[in-house]
PDB file of C-alpha atoms in Angstrom:
ATOM      1  CA  MET A   1      -4.889  31.386  12.564  1.00 54.00           C
ATOM      2  CA  SER A   2      -4.746  33.073   9.191  1.00 63.00           C
ATOM      3  CA  THR A   3      -6.473  31.837   6.061  1.00 67.00           C
ATOM      4  CA  ARG A   4      -3.100  31.105   4.483  1.00 68.00           C
ATOM      5  CA  THR A   5      -2.006  28.959   7.447  1.00 69.00           C
ATOM      6  CA  THR A   6      -5.322  27.082   7.429  1.00 76.00           C
ATOM      7  CA  SER A   7      -5.014  26.462   3.698  1.00 76.00           C
ATOM      8  CA  LEU A   8      -1.445  25.206   4.092  1.00 73.00           C
ATOM      9  CA  THR A   9      -2.448  22.912   6.955  1.00 81.00           C
ATOM     10  CA  ARG A  10      -5.290  21.457   4.887  1.00 81.00           C
ATOM     11  CA  SER A  11      -2.971  20.988   1.917  1.00 83.00           C
ATOM     12  CA  LEU A  12      -0.440  19.129   4.047  1.00 80.00           C
ATOM     13  CA  LYS A  13      -3.150  16.895   5.506  1.00 80.00           C
ATOM     14  CA  LEU A  14      -4.398  16.129   2.010  1.00 83.00           C
ATOM     15  CA  ALA A  15      -0.859  15.462   0.760  1.00 84.00           C
ATOM     16  CA  ARG A  16      -0.416  12.769   3.423  1.00 84.00           C
ATOM     17  CA  TRP A  17      -3.154  10.743   1.721  1.00 86.00           C
ATOM     18  CA  ILE A  18      -1.374  10.677  -1.676  1.00 90.00           C
ATOM     19  CA  PRO A  19       1.019   7.810  -0.820  1.00 92.00           C
ATOM     20  CA  VAL A  20      -1.817   5.953   0.916  1.00 90.00           C
ATOM     21  CA  ALA A  21      -3.994   6.182  -2.199  1.00 93.00           C
ATOM     22  CA  ALA A  22      -1.079   5.160  -4.439  1.00 94.00           C
ATOM     23  CA  VAL A  23      -0.244   2.098  -2.333  1.00 95.00           C
ATOM     24  CA  LEU A  24      -3.873   0.993  -1.979  1.00 95.00           C
ATOM     25  CA  ALA A  25      -4.566   1.405  -5.702  1.00 97.00           C
ATOM     26  CA  GLU A  26      -1.407  -0.458  -6.732  1.00 97.00           C
ATOM     27  CA  THR A  27      -2.056  -3.220  -4.221  1.00 97.00           C
ATOM     28  CA  ALA A  28      -5.653  -3.672  -5.397  1.00 98.00           C
ATOM     29  CA  VAL A  29      -4.699  -3.738  -9.073  1.00 98.00           C
ATOM     30  CA  GLY A  30      -1.695  -5.969  -8.378  1.00 97.00           C
ATOM     31  CA  ALA A  31      -3.808  -8.422  -6.387  1.00 98.00           C
ATOM     32  CA  TYR A  32      -6.285  -8.699  -9.242  1.00 98.00           C
ATOM     33  CA  TRP A  33      -3.544  -9.096 -11.845  1.00 98.00           C
ATOM     34  CA  ASP A  34      -1.764 -11.755  -9.772  1.00 98.00           C
ATOM     35  CA  LEU A  35      -4.936 -13.748  -9.127  1.00 98.00           C
ATOM     36  CA  ALA A  36      -6.089 -13.421 -12.755  1.00 98.00           C
ATOM     37  CA  ARG A  37      -2.578 -14.277 -13.964  1.00 97.00           C
ATOM     38  CA  ILE A  38      -2.727 -11.785 -16.806  1.00 98.00           C
ATOM     39  CA  SER A  39      -0.110 -12.082 -19.539  1.00 97.00           C
ATOM     40  CA  TYR A  40       2.037  -9.307 -18.019  1.00 97.00           C
ATOM     41  CA  VAL A  41       2.277 -11.261 -14.752  1.00 97.00           C
ATOM     42  CA  ARG A  42       2.996 -14.550 -16.560  1.00 98.00           C
ATOM     43  CA  ASP A  43       5.725 -12.912 -18.666  1.00 97.00           C
ATOM     44  CA  SER A  44       7.275 -11.184 -15.626  1.00 97.00           C
ATOM     45  CA  PHE A  45       7.293 -14.356 -13.549  1.00 98.00           C
ATOM     46  CA  ASP A  46       8.830 -16.341 -16.407  1.00 98.00           C
ATOM     47  CA  HIS A  47      11.485 -13.653 -16.874  1.00 97.00           C
ATOM     48  CA  LEU A  48      12.301 -13.615 -13.148  1.00 97.00           C
ATOM     49  CA  GLY A  49      12.218 -17.402 -12.839  1.00 97.00           C
ATOM     50  CA  TYR A  50       9.350 -17.622 -10.346  1.00 97.00           C
ATOM     51  CA  PRO A  51       6.714 -20.379 -10.493  1.00 98.00           C
ATOM     52  CA  MET A  52       3.167 -19.251 -11.317  1.00 97.00           C
ATOM     53  CA  TYR A  53       1.748 -20.472  -8.006  1.00 97.00           C
ATOM     54  CA  PHE A  54       3.730 -17.648  -6.425  1.00 97.00           C
ATOM     55  CA  ALA A  55       1.371 -15.199  -8.186  1.00 97.00           C
ATOM     56  CA  THR A  56      -1.552 -16.763  -6.332  1.00 97.00           C
ATOM     57  CA  ILE A  57       0.283 -16.448  -3.011  1.00 97.00           C
ATOM     58  CA  LEU A  58       1.061 -12.780  -3.719  1.00 97.00           C
ATOM     59  CA  GLY A  59      -2.499 -12.072  -4.873  1.00 98.00           C
ATOM     60  CA  VAL A  60      -3.997 -13.515  -1.711  1.00 98.00           C
ATOM     61  CA  ALA A  61      -1.442 -11.699   0.474  1.00 97.00           C
ATOM     62  CA  LYS A  62      -2.153  -8.375  -1.234  1.00 98.00           C
ATOM     63  CA  THR A  63      -5.902  -8.896  -0.794  1.00 98.00           C
ATOM     64  CA  ALA A  64      -5.389  -9.605   2.906  1.00 97.00           C
ATOM     65  CA  ALA A  65      -3.192  -6.499   3.232  1.00 97.00           C
ATOM     66  CA  LEU A  66      -5.915  -4.363   1.654  1.00 96.00           C
ATOM     67  CA  ALA A  67      -8.520  -5.753   4.025  1.00 96.00           C
ATOM     68  CA  ALA A  68      -6.278  -5.115   7.030  1.00 95.00           C
ATOM     69  CA  ILE A  69      -5.423  -1.559   6.044  1.00 92.00           C
ATOM     70  CA  LEU A  70      -8.985  -0.577   5.152  1.00 92.00           C
ATOM     71  CA  THR A  71     -10.622  -2.149   8.214  1.00 91.00           C
ATOM     72  CA  PRO A  72     -10.961   0.260  11.142  1.00 89.00           C
ATOM     73  CA  GLY A  73      -8.964  -0.554  14.260  1.00 86.00           C
ATOM     74  CA  HIS A  74      -6.566  -3.474  14.662  1.00 88.00           C
ATOM     75  CA  PRO A  75      -3.299  -1.498  14.552  1.00 88.00           C
ATOM     76  CA  ARG A  76      -1.122  -4.604  14.918  1.00 90.00           C
ATOM     77  CA  THR A  77      -2.745  -6.178  11.845  1.00 92.00           C
ATOM     78  CA  LYS A  78      -2.135  -2.973   9.896  1.00 91.00           C
ATOM     79  CA  GLU A  79       1.537  -3.112  10.927  1.00 91.00           C
ATOM     80  CA  TRP A  80       1.797  -6.621   9.484  1.00 94.00           C
ATOM     81  CA  ALA A  81       0.018  -5.527   6.302  1.00 95.00           C
ATOM     82  CA  TYR A  82       2.413  -2.653   5.726  1.00 95.00           C
ATOM     83  CA  ALA A  83       5.371  -4.920   6.523  1.00 95.00           C
ATOM     84  CA  GLY A  84       4.120  -7.453   3.998  1.00 96.00           C
ATOM     85  CA  LEU A  85       3.825  -4.770   1.324  1.00 97.00           C
ATOM     86  CA  VAL A  86       7.393  -3.672   2.068  1.00 97.00           C
ATOM     87  CA  PHE A  87       8.506  -7.232   1.314  1.00 97.00           C
ATOM     88  CA  VAL A  88       6.363  -7.402  -1.841  1.00 97.00           C
ATOM     89  CA  TYR A  89       7.646  -4.153  -3.366  1.00 97.00           C
ATOM     90  CA  GLY A  90      11.193  -4.499  -2.068  1.00 98.00           C
ATOM     91  CA  GLY A  91      11.316  -8.079  -3.331  1.00 97.00           C
ATOM     92  CA  ALA A  92      10.021  -7.050  -6.749  1.00 97.00           C
ATOM     93  CA  ALA A  93      12.671  -4.343  -7.117  1.00 98.00           C
ATOM     94  CA  THR A  94      15.434  -6.644  -5.892  1.00 98.00           C
ATOM     95  CA  SER A  95      14.308  -9.465  -8.181  1.00 98.00           C
ATOM     96  CA  HIS A  96      14.456  -7.206 -11.233  1.00 98.00           C
ATOM     97  CA  MET A  97      17.880  -5.900 -10.226  1.00 98.00           C
ATOM     98  CA  ALA A  98      19.147  -9.453  -9.659  1.00 98.00           C
ATOM     99  CA  VAL A  99      18.347 -10.521 -13.231  1.00 98.00           C
ATOM    100  CA  GLY A 100      19.987  -7.400 -14.648  1.00 97.00           C
ATOM    101  CA  ASP A 101      16.882  -5.398 -15.541  1.00 97.00           C
ATOM    102  CA  GLY A 102      17.231  -1.646 -15.883  1.00 97.00           C
ATOM    103  CA  PRO A 103      15.458   1.130 -14.004  1.00 97.00           C
ATOM    104  CA  ASP A 104      12.454   0.799 -16.297  1.00 96.00           C
ATOM    105  CA  LYS A 105      11.648  -2.435 -14.426  1.00 97.00           C
ATOM    106  CA  TRP A 106      12.755  -1.756 -10.838  1.00 97.00           C
ATOM    107  CA  ALA A 107      12.031   1.973 -10.385  1.00 97.00           C
ATOM    108  CA  MET A 108       8.263   1.599  -9.911  1.00 97.00           C
ATOM    109  CA  PRO A 109       8.559  -1.119  -7.249  1.00 97.00           C
ATOM    110  CA  LEU A 110      11.042   1.159  -5.430  1.00 97.00           C
ATOM    111  CA  PHE A 111       8.583   4.056  -5.725  1.00 97.00           C
ATOM    112  CA  PHE A 112       5.818   1.905  -4.174  1.00 97.00           C
ATOM    113  CA  LEU A 113       8.235   0.735  -1.477  1.00 97.00           C
ATOM    114  CA  ALA A 114       8.901   4.380  -0.562  1.00 96.00           C
ATOM    115  CA  ALA A 115       5.177   5.177  -0.772  1.00 96.00           C
ATOM    116  CA  THR A 116       4.449   2.282   1.597  1.00 96.00           C
ATOM    117  CA  PHE A 117       6.901   3.653   4.156  1.00 95.00           C
ATOM    118  CA  ALA A 118       5.411   7.143   3.750  1.00 93.00           C
ATOM    119  CA  ALA A 119       1.837   5.864   3.995  1.00 91.00           C
ATOM    120  CA  ARG A 120       2.615   4.007   7.196  1.00 90.00           C
ATOM    121  CA  ALA A 121       4.547   6.886   8.732  1.00 88.00           C
ATOM    122  CA  TRP A 122       2.156   9.709   7.830  1.00 80.00           C
ATOM    123  CA  LEU A 123      -1.240   8.085   8.196  1.00 68.00           C
ATOM    124  CA  PRO A 124      -2.936   9.065  11.449  1.00 60.00           C
ATOM    125  CA  GLN A 125      -3.221   6.165  13.857  1.00 58.00           C
ATOM    126  CA  GLY A 126      -6.050   4.875  16.030  1.00 52.00           C
ATOM    127  CA  THR A 127      -8.858   7.286  16.787  1.00 46.00           C
ATOM    128  CA  ALA A 128      -6.982  10.056  15.000  1.00 48.00           C
ATOM    129  CA  THR A 129      -7.816   8.320  11.716  1.00 47.00           C
ATOM    130  CA  LEU A 130     -11.504   8.655  12.453  1.00 44.00           C
ATOM    131  CA  ARG A 131     -11.072  12.335  13.319  1.00 51.00           C
ATOM    132  CA  ALA A 132      -9.036  12.918  10.143  1.00 49.00           C
ATOM    133  CA  LEU A 133     -11.887  11.478   8.112  1.00 44.00           C
ATOM    134  CA  GLY A 134     -14.365  13.773   9.855  1.00 47.00           C
ATOM    135  CA  GLY A 135     -15.964  11.109  12.059  1.00 46.00           C
ATOM    136  CA  SER A 136     -17.077  11.344  15.642  1.00 46.00           C
ATOM    137  CA  LEU A 137     -15.685   9.415  18.562  1.00 44.00           C
ATOM    138  CA  HIS A 138     -18.879   9.670  20.567  1.00 48.00           C
ATOM    139  CA  ARG A 139     -21.580   7.049  20.179  1.00 48.00           C
ATOM    140  CA  PRO A 140     -25.130   7.917  21.117  1.00 49.00           C
ATOM    141  CA  GLN A 141     -25.966   6.585  24.568  1.00 54.00           C
ATOM    142  CA  PRO A 142     -29.142   4.506  24.879  1.00 56.00           C
ATOM    143  CA  ALA A 143     -31.881   6.174  26.886  1.00 55.00           C
TER     144      ALA A 143
END
């Protein structure tokens, strides 16, 4: 394999992690903002007509999704986490569209919705994730 092909392969592998990093960062920040009920969240929820307790529900759900995605193994739990994030970001975009907001309000939730689909589709699954991160599948055997 040539150096150019190796470089391209590495670049593509690295590029697959971009949507994963974007989704995890947004979910972590969003969970904190929802649980802290910062003024941006309060104003957005008032504008959309949602009760503030819904921010707590979303914050806890986002925290659980982060834990599920970042914990090794448990592929079914990861599936549910990604599905939940699809509902969070899709619901946010739809909510803003429903009240007549422009693209300045609903474009970012749609971007994170697409990034969630990409992250789920492109992230290596099972033991391949460990290999992608440079880990070993072999545990030392006791003597």
